[in-house]
Coordinates of C-alpha atoms in Angstrom, one line a residue:
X1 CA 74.6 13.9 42.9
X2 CA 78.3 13.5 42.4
X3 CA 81.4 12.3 44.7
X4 CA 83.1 15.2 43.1
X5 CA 83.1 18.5 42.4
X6 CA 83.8 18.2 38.6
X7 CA 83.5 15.4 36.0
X8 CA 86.9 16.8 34.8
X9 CA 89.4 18.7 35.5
X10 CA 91.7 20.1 33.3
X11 CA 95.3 21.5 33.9
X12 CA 96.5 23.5 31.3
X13 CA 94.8 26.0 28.7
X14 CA 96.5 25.3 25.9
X15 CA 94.9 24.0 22.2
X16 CA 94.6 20.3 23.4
X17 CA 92.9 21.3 26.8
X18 CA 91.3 24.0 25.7
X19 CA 89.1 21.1 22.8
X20 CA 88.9 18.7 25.7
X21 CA 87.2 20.5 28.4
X22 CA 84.9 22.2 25.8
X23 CA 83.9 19.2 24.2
X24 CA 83.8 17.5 27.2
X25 CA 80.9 20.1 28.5
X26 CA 79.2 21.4 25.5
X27 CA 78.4 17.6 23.8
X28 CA 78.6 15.8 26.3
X29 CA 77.2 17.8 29.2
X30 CA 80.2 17.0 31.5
X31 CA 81.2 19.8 34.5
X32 CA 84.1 20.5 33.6
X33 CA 87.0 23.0 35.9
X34 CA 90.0 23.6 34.0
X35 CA 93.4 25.8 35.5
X36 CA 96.3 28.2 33.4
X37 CA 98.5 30.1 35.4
X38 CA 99.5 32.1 32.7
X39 CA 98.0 32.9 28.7
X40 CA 95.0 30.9 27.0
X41 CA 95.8 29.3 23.9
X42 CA 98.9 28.1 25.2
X43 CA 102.3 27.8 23.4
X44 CA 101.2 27.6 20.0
X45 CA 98.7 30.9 19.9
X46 CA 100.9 33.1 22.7
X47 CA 104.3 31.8 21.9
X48 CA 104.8 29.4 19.5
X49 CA 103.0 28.9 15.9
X50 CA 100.6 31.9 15.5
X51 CA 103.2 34.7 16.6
X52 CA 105.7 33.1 15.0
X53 CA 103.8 32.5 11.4
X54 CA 103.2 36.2 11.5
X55 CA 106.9 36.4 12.2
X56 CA 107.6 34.5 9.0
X57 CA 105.1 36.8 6.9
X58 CA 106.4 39.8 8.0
X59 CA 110.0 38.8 7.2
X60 CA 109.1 38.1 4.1
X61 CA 108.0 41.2 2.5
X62 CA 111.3 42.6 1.7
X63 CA 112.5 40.0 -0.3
X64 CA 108.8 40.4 -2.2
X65 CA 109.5 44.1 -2.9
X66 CA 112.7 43.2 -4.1
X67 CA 111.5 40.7 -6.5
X68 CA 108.7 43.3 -7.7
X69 CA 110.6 45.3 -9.6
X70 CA 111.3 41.8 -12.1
X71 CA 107.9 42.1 -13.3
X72 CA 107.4 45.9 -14.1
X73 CA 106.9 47.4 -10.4
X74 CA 109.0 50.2 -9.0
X75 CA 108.4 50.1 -5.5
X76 CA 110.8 50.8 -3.3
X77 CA 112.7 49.4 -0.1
X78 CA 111.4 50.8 3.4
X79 CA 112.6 50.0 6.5
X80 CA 111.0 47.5 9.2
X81 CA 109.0 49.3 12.0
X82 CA 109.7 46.4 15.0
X83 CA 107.5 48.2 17.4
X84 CA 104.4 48.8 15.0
X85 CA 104.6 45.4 13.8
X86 CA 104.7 43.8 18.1
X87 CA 102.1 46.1 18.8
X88 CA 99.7 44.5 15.6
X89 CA 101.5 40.9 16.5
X90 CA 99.9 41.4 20.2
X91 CA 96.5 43.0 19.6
X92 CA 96.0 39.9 17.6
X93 CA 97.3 37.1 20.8
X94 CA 95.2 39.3 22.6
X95 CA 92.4 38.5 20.1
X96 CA 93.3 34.9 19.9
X97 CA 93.2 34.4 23.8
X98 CA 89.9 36.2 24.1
X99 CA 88.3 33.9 21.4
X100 CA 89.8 30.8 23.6
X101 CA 88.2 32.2 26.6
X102 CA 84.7 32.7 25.1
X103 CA 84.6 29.0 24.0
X104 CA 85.1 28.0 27.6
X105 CA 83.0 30.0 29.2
X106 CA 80.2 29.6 26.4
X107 CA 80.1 25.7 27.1
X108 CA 80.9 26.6 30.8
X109 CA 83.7 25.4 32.1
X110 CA 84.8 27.3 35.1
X111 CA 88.0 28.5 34.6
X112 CA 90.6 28.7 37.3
X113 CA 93.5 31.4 36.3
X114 CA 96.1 30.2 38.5
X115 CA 99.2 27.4 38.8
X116 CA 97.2 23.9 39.9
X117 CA 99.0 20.9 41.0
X118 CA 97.8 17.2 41.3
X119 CA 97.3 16.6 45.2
X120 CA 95.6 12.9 45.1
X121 CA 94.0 10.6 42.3
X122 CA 91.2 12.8 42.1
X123 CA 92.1 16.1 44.0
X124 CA 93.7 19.3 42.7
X125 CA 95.3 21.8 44.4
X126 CA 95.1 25.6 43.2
X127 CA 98.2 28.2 44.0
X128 CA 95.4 29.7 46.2
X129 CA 95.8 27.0 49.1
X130 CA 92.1 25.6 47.9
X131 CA 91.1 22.1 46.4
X132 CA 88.6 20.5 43.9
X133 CA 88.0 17.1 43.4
X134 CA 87.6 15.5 39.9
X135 CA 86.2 11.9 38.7
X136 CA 88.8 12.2 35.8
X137 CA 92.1 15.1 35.7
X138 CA 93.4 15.7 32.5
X139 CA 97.2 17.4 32.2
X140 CA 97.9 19.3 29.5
X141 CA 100.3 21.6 30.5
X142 CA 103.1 21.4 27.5
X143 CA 106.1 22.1 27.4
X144 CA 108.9 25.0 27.6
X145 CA 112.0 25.7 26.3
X146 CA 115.3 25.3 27.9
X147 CA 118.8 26.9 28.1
X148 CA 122.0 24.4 28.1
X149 CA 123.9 23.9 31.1
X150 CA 126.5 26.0 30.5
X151 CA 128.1 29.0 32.9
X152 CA 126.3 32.0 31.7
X153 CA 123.7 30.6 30.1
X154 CA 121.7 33.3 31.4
X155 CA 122.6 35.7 29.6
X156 CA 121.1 34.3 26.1
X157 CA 117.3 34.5 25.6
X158 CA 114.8 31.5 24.7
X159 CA 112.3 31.5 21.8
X160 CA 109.6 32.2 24.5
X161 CA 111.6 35.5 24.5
X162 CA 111.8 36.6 21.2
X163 CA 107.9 38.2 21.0
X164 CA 108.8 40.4 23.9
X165 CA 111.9 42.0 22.7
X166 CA 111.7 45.6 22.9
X167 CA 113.8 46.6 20.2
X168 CA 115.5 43.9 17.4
X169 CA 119.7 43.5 17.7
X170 CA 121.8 43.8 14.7
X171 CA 123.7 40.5 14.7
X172 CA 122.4 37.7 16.7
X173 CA 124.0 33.9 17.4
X174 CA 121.5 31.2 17.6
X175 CA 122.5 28.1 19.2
X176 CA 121.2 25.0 17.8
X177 CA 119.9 24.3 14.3
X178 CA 116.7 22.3 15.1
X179 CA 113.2 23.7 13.6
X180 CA 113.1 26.0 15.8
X181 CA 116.9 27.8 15.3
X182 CA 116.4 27.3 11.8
X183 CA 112.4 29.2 11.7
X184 CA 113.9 31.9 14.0
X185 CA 117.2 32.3 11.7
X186 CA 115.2 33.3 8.7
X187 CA 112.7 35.6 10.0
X188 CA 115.5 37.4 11.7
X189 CA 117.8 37.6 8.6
X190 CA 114.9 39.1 6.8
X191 CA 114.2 41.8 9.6
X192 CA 117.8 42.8 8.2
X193 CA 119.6 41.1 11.4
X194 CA 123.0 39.5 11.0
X195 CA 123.0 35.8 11.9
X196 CA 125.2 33.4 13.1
X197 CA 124.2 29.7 14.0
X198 CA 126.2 27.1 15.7
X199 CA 125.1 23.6 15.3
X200 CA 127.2 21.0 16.9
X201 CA 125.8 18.2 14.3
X202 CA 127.3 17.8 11.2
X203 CA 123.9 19.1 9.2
X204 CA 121.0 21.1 10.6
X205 CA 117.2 19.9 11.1
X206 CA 118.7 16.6 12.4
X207 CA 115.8 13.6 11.6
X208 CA 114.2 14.9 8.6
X209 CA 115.0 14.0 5.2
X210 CA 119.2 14.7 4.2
X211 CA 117.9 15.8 0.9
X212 CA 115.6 18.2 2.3
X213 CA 118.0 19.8 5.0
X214 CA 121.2 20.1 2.7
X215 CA 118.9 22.2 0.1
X216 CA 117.5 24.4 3.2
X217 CA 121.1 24.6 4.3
X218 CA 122.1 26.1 1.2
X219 CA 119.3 28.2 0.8
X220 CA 120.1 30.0 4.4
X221 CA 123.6 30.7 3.7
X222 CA 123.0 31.9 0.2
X223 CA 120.2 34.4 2.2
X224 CA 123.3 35.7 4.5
X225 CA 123.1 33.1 7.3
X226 CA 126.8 32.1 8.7
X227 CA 125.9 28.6 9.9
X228 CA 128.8 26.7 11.4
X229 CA 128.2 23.0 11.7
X230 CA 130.0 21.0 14.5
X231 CA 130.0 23.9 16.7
X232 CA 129.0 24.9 20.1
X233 CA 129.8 27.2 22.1
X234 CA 132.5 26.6 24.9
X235 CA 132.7 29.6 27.0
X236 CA 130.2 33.2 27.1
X237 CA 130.6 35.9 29.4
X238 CA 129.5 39.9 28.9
X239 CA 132.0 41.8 27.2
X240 CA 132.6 43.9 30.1
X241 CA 133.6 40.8 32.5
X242 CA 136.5 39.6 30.5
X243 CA 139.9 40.1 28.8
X244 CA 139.3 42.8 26.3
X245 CA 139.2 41.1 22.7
X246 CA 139.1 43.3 19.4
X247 CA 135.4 43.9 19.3
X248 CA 133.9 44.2 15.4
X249 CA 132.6 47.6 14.9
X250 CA 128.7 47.5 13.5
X251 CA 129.5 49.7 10.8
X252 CA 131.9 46.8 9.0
X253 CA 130.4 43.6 10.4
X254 CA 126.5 44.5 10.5
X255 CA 125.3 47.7 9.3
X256 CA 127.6 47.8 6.6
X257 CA 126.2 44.6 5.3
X258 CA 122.8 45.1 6.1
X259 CA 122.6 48.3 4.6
X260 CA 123.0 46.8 1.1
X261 CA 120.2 44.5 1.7
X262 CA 116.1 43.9 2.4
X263 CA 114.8 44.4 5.8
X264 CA 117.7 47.3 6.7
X265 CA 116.2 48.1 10.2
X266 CA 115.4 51.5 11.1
X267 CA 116.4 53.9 13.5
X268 CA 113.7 52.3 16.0
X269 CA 115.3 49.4 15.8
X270 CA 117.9 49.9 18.3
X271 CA 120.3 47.0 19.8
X272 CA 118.7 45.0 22.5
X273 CA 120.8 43.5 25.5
X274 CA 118.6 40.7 26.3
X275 CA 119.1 41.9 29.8
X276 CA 123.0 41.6 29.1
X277 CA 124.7 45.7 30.2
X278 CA 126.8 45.0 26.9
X279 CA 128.1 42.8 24.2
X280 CA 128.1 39.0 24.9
X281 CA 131.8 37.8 23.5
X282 CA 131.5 33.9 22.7
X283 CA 134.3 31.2 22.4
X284 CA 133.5 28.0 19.8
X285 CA 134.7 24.8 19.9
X286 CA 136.9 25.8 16.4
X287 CA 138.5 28.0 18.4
X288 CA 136.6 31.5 17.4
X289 CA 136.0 34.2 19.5
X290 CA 133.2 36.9 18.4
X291 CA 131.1 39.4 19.7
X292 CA 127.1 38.8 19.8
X293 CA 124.3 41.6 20.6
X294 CA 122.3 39.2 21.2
X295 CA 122.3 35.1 21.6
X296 CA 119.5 32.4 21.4
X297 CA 119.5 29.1 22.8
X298 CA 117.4 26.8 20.4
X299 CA 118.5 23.7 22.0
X300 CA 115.6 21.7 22.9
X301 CA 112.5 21.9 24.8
X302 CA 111.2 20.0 28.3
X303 CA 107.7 18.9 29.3
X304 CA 106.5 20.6 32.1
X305 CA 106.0 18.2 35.0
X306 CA 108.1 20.2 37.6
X307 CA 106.4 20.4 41.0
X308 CA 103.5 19.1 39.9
X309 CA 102.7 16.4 42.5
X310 CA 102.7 13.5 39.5
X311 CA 104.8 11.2 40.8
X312 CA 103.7 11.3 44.4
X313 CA 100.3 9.8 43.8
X314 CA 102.0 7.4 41.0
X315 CA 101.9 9.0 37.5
X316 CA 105.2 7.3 35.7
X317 CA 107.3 10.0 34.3
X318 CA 109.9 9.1 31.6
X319 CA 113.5 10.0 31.1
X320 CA 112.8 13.2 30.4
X321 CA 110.2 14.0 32.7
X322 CA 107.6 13.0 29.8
X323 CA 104.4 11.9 31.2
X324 CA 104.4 8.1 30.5
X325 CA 100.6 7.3 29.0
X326 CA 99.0 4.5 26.9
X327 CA 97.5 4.6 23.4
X328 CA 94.3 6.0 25.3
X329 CA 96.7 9.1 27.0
X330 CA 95.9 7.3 30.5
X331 CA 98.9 7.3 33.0
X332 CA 99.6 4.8 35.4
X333 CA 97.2 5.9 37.9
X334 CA 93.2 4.8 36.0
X335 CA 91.7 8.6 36.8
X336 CA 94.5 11.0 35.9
X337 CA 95.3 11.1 31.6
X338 CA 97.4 13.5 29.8
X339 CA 97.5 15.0 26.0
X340 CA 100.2 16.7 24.2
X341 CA 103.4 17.6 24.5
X342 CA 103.7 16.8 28.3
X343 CA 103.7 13.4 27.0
X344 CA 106.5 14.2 24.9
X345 CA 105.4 11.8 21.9
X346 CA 104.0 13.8 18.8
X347 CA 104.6 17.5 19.6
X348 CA 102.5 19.2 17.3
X349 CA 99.5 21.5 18.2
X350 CA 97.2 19.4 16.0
X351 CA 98.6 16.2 17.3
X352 CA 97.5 17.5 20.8
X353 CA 94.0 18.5 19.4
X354 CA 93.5 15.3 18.4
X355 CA 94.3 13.1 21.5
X356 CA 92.5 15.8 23.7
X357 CA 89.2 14.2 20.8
X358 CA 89.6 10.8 21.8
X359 CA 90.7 11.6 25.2
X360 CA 86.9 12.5 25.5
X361 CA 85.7 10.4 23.3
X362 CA 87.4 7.3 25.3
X363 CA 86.4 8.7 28.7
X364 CA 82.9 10.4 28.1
X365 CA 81.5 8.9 24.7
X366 CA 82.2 5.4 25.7
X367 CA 84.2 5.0 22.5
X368 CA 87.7 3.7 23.4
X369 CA 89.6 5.5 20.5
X370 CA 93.6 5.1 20.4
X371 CA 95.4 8.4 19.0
X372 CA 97.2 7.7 15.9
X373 CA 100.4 9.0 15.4
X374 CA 101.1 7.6 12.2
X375 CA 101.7 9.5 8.8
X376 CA 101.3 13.0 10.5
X377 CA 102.0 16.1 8.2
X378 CA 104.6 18.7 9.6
X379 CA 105.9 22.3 7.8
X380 CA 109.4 23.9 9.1
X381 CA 108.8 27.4 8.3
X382 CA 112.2 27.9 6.9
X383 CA 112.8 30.0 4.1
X384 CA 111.7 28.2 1.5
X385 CA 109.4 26.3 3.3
X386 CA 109.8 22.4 4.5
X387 CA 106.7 20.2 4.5
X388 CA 107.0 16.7 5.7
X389 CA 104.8 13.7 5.7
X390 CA 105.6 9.8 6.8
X391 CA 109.3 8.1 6.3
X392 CA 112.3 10.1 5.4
X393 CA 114.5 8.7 2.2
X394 CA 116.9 7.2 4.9
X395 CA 114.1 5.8 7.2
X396 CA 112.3 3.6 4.6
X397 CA 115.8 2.3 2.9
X398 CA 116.5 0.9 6.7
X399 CA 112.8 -0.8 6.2
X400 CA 112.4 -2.3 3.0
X401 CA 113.7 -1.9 -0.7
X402 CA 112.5 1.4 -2.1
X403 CA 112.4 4.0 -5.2
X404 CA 112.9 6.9 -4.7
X405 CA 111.6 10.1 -7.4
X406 CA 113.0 13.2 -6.8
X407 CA 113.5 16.7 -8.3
X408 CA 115.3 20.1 -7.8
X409 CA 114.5 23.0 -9.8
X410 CA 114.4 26.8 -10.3
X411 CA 110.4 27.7 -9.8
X412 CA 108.9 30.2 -12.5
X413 CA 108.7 33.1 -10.5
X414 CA 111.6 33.3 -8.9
X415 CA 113.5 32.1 -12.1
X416 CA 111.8 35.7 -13.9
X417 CA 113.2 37.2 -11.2
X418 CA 116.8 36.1 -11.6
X419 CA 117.4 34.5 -9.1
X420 CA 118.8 31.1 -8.2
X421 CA 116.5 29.8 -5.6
X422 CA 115.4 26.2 -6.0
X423 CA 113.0 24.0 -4.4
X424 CA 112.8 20.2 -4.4
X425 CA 109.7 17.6 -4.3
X426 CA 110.5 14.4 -3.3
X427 CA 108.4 11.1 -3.2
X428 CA 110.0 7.6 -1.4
X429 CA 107.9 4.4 -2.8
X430 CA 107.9 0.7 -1.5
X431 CA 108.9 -1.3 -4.8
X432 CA 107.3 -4.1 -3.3
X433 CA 103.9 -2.6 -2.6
X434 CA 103.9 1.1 -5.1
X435 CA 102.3 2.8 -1.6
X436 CA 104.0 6.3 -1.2
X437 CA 106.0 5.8 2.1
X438 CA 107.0 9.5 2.5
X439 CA 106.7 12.9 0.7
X440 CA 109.2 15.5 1.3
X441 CA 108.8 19.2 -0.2
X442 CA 111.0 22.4 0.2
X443 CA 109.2 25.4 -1.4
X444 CA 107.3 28.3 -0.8
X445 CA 104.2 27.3 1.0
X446 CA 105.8 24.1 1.1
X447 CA 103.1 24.0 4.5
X448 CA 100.0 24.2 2.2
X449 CA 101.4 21.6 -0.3
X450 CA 101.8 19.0 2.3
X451 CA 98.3 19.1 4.0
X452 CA 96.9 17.7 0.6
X453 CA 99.9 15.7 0.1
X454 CA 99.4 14.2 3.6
X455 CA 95.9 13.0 2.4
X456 CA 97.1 10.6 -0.5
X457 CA 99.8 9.7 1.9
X458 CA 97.9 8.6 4.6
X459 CA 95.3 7.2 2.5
X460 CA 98.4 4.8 1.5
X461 CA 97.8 5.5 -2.5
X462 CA 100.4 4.0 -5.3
X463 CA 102.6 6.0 -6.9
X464 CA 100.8 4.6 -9.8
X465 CA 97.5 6.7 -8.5
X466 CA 100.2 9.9 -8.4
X467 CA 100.9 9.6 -12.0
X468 CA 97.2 8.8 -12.8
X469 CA 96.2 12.6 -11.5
X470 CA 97.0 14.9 -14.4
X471 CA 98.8 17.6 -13.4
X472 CA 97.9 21.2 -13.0
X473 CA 100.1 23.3 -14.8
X474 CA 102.0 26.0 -14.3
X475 CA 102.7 24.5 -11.0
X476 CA 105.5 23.5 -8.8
X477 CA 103.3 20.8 -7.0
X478 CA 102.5 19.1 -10.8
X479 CA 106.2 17.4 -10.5
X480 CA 104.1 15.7 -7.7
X481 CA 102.9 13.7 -10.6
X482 CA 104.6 14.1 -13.3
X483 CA 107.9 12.6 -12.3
X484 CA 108.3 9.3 -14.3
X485 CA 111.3 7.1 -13.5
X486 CA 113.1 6.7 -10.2
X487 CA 116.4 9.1 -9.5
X488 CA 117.9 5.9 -7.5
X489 CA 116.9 2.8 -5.5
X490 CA 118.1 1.8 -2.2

């Protein structure tokens, strides 16, 4: 009979904890507890990747129709039905959850739907008053999305807040030019919204590839997005608690252009405040001022450690309130571990997946098995796409002498359609070795491309082995391996 109450306890119900408890119990025969004070499936399924991706395809469809009529189809422009498409978008999370649940309870773990805190080295306490005791406590409890500390902050929204908008605004300034700003810009401008970003760096998607990002850049202004680089914003306030300044009316700055364009918005669509009783007038750092239905702080995310009792019974937190774990996800205290992006070191839902594996595997299968973090595939699901996968251009210059192949071009179907989209594949090389270092891909379902890119990549092949694989053609992926001499060295 055992000390505890559970073999393991698990805090948070998101992807990673969610595969750890379950695997934990159903192969391993471990009793297993695990807590979620709010959705299950976490950020990724309720408010992150899934909604999102169905974001992206439904913002897409305009632009399809209006490409259509280049090959022989005469189908006309609608307009976008916000509420139809939220009510689909949540029947599915809804779906999603319920699938996440079944899992648990079909291994059975007992589930716990409230807020739990770490009380001891092996105690938890519920938001009940109640405790369990656990041999092993695993926190997987993410992260969240924050606002910048600025007076008024509160009046713009978080991407958390974008799935429950009740009705879509017609012009919209998102702060920050990260993934995220960059993901939310596009779907937005094909809803048929006018968007502004400010981005106080000097380019957008800071760390990835500067090939990459100046292509995506140009791509999202040439779709209607205003982005200002080295800008913030210096001062917001509502409209109705300042100095009255000439306010744009819709009918020149937003309808007016969005009527000549996919995605027009129809007349459910009305302007939402984000809880703001009017316009939200904003003052850059150039000096602009400008009226905003609507603002969105993409500025960064925090893992959520806040009152949770971590570094009372001595987990290490880091400067940014990271959990602080080995390459096993164990903290500073032997019982208590934690995946994900808590931990604040690869903060992908896969990533998470994969250390909540080898969390058990380490702690129940008697394997010790380290998480690698190397060579993980990543898409940005800009418009085009962005698929990533080990050292960017500028990374693996700083490293070692390099060659790098690279190509920008006008795809075939877009091309047909008259259009002057382009999309780029990218391939860094050690000269001393041949191994492909990196891969970097901007192109429509640049995402799928990079998952089997991210194979040959991590299997550390030549780019000799690239040219060896004869191409598949008409493709865009065949300038994978077709692409003969170096554009430069470094």
């Amino acid at each position: 009979m055992s000390d505890f109450d559970f073999d393991l306890f698990v805090i948070g119900g998101g992807s990673g904890g969610v595969r750890a408890a379950r695997v934990a119990a159903g192969e391993y025969g471990a009793k297993v507890g695990l807590a979620e004070d709010d959705r299950y499936g976490g950020t990724c399924v309720i408010r992150g990747c899934v909604p999102k991706k169905l974001m992206v395809f439904a913002s897409g469809y305009a632009e399809t129709v209006d490409e259509a009529k280049f090959f022989g189809w005469d189908i006309k422009h609608g307009s976008f039905d916000w509420h139809f498409f939220k009510d689909r978008m949540n029947s599915e999370l809804d779906r999603l959850e319920g699938v996440y649940r079944k899992l648990l309870a079909n291994t059975d773990v007992e589930m716990f739907d409230q807020r739990a805190r770490v009380k001891g080295a092996h105690t938890i306490e519920l938001a009940n008053g109640e405790t369990r005791t656990a041999k092993h406590i695993l926190v997987a409890t993410g992260g969240r999305p924050i606002r910048p500390d600025l007076a008024n902050a509160h009046l713009g929204i978080v991407s958390d807040d974008i799935f429950h908008l009740e009705s879509l605004p017609k012009s919209i300034l998102i702060v920050g030019g990260g993934y995220i700003g960059c993901e939310f810009a596009g779907i937005l401008n094909g809803f048929g919204v006018e968007v502004t970003m400010y981005n106080r760096a000097a380019q957008i998607l800071r760390g990835f590839d500067e090939e990459a990002r100046g292509l995506i850049a140009d791509s999202m202004r040439t779709a209607g997005i205003d982005i200002h680089c080295g800008t913030s914003i210096v001062e917001m306030a509502l409209e109705s608690e300042r100095e009255k300044v000439p306010m744009p009316s819709h009918s020149d700055a937003a309808t007016g252009a969005l009527a000549s364009r996919p995605g027009e918005l129809n007349e459910h669509a009305d302007v939402s405040r984000a809880g703001a009783q009017g316009p939200i007038w904003v003052k850059s750092t150039n000096g602009a001022e400008k009226y905003f239905d609507m603002v969105l702080f993409a500025t960064g995310r925090v893992p959520n450690t806040d009152n949770m009792g971590l570094e009372d019974v001595g987990v290490k937190l880091g400067r940014r309130n990271e959990i602080k774990v080995d390459e096993y996800s164990q903290t500073a205290v032997p019982s208590i571990y934690a995946i994900g992006d808590v931990t604040d070191r690869v903060n992908l839902t896969p990533v998470a997946i994969r250390e909540g594996m080898a969390f058990v595997q380490t702690v129940f299968g008697g394997v010790p098995t380290p998480v690698d973090h190397l060579l993980v595939p990543s898409a940005v699901f800009t418009q085009p796409e962005f698929g990533t996968v080990g050292l960017t251009e500028e990374q693996a210059a700083e490293q070692e002498p390099i060659e790098v192949y690279s190509t920008s071009f006008r795809p075939m179907q877009t091309a047909f359609a008259e259009k002057q989209t382009r999309v780029m594949m990218k391939l860094i090389v050690s000269k001393a070795t041949r191994v492909v270092l990196g891969c970097h891909i901007v192109a429509p379902n640049a995402g799928e491309l990079i998952q089997l890119v991210g194979i040959a990549v991590k299997a550390q092949l030549t780019k000799e082995q690239f040219d060896a694989t004869c191409a598949v053609h008409p493709t865009m992926s065949e300038e994978l391996v077709t692409m003969r001499n170096p554009t430069r060295t470094a």
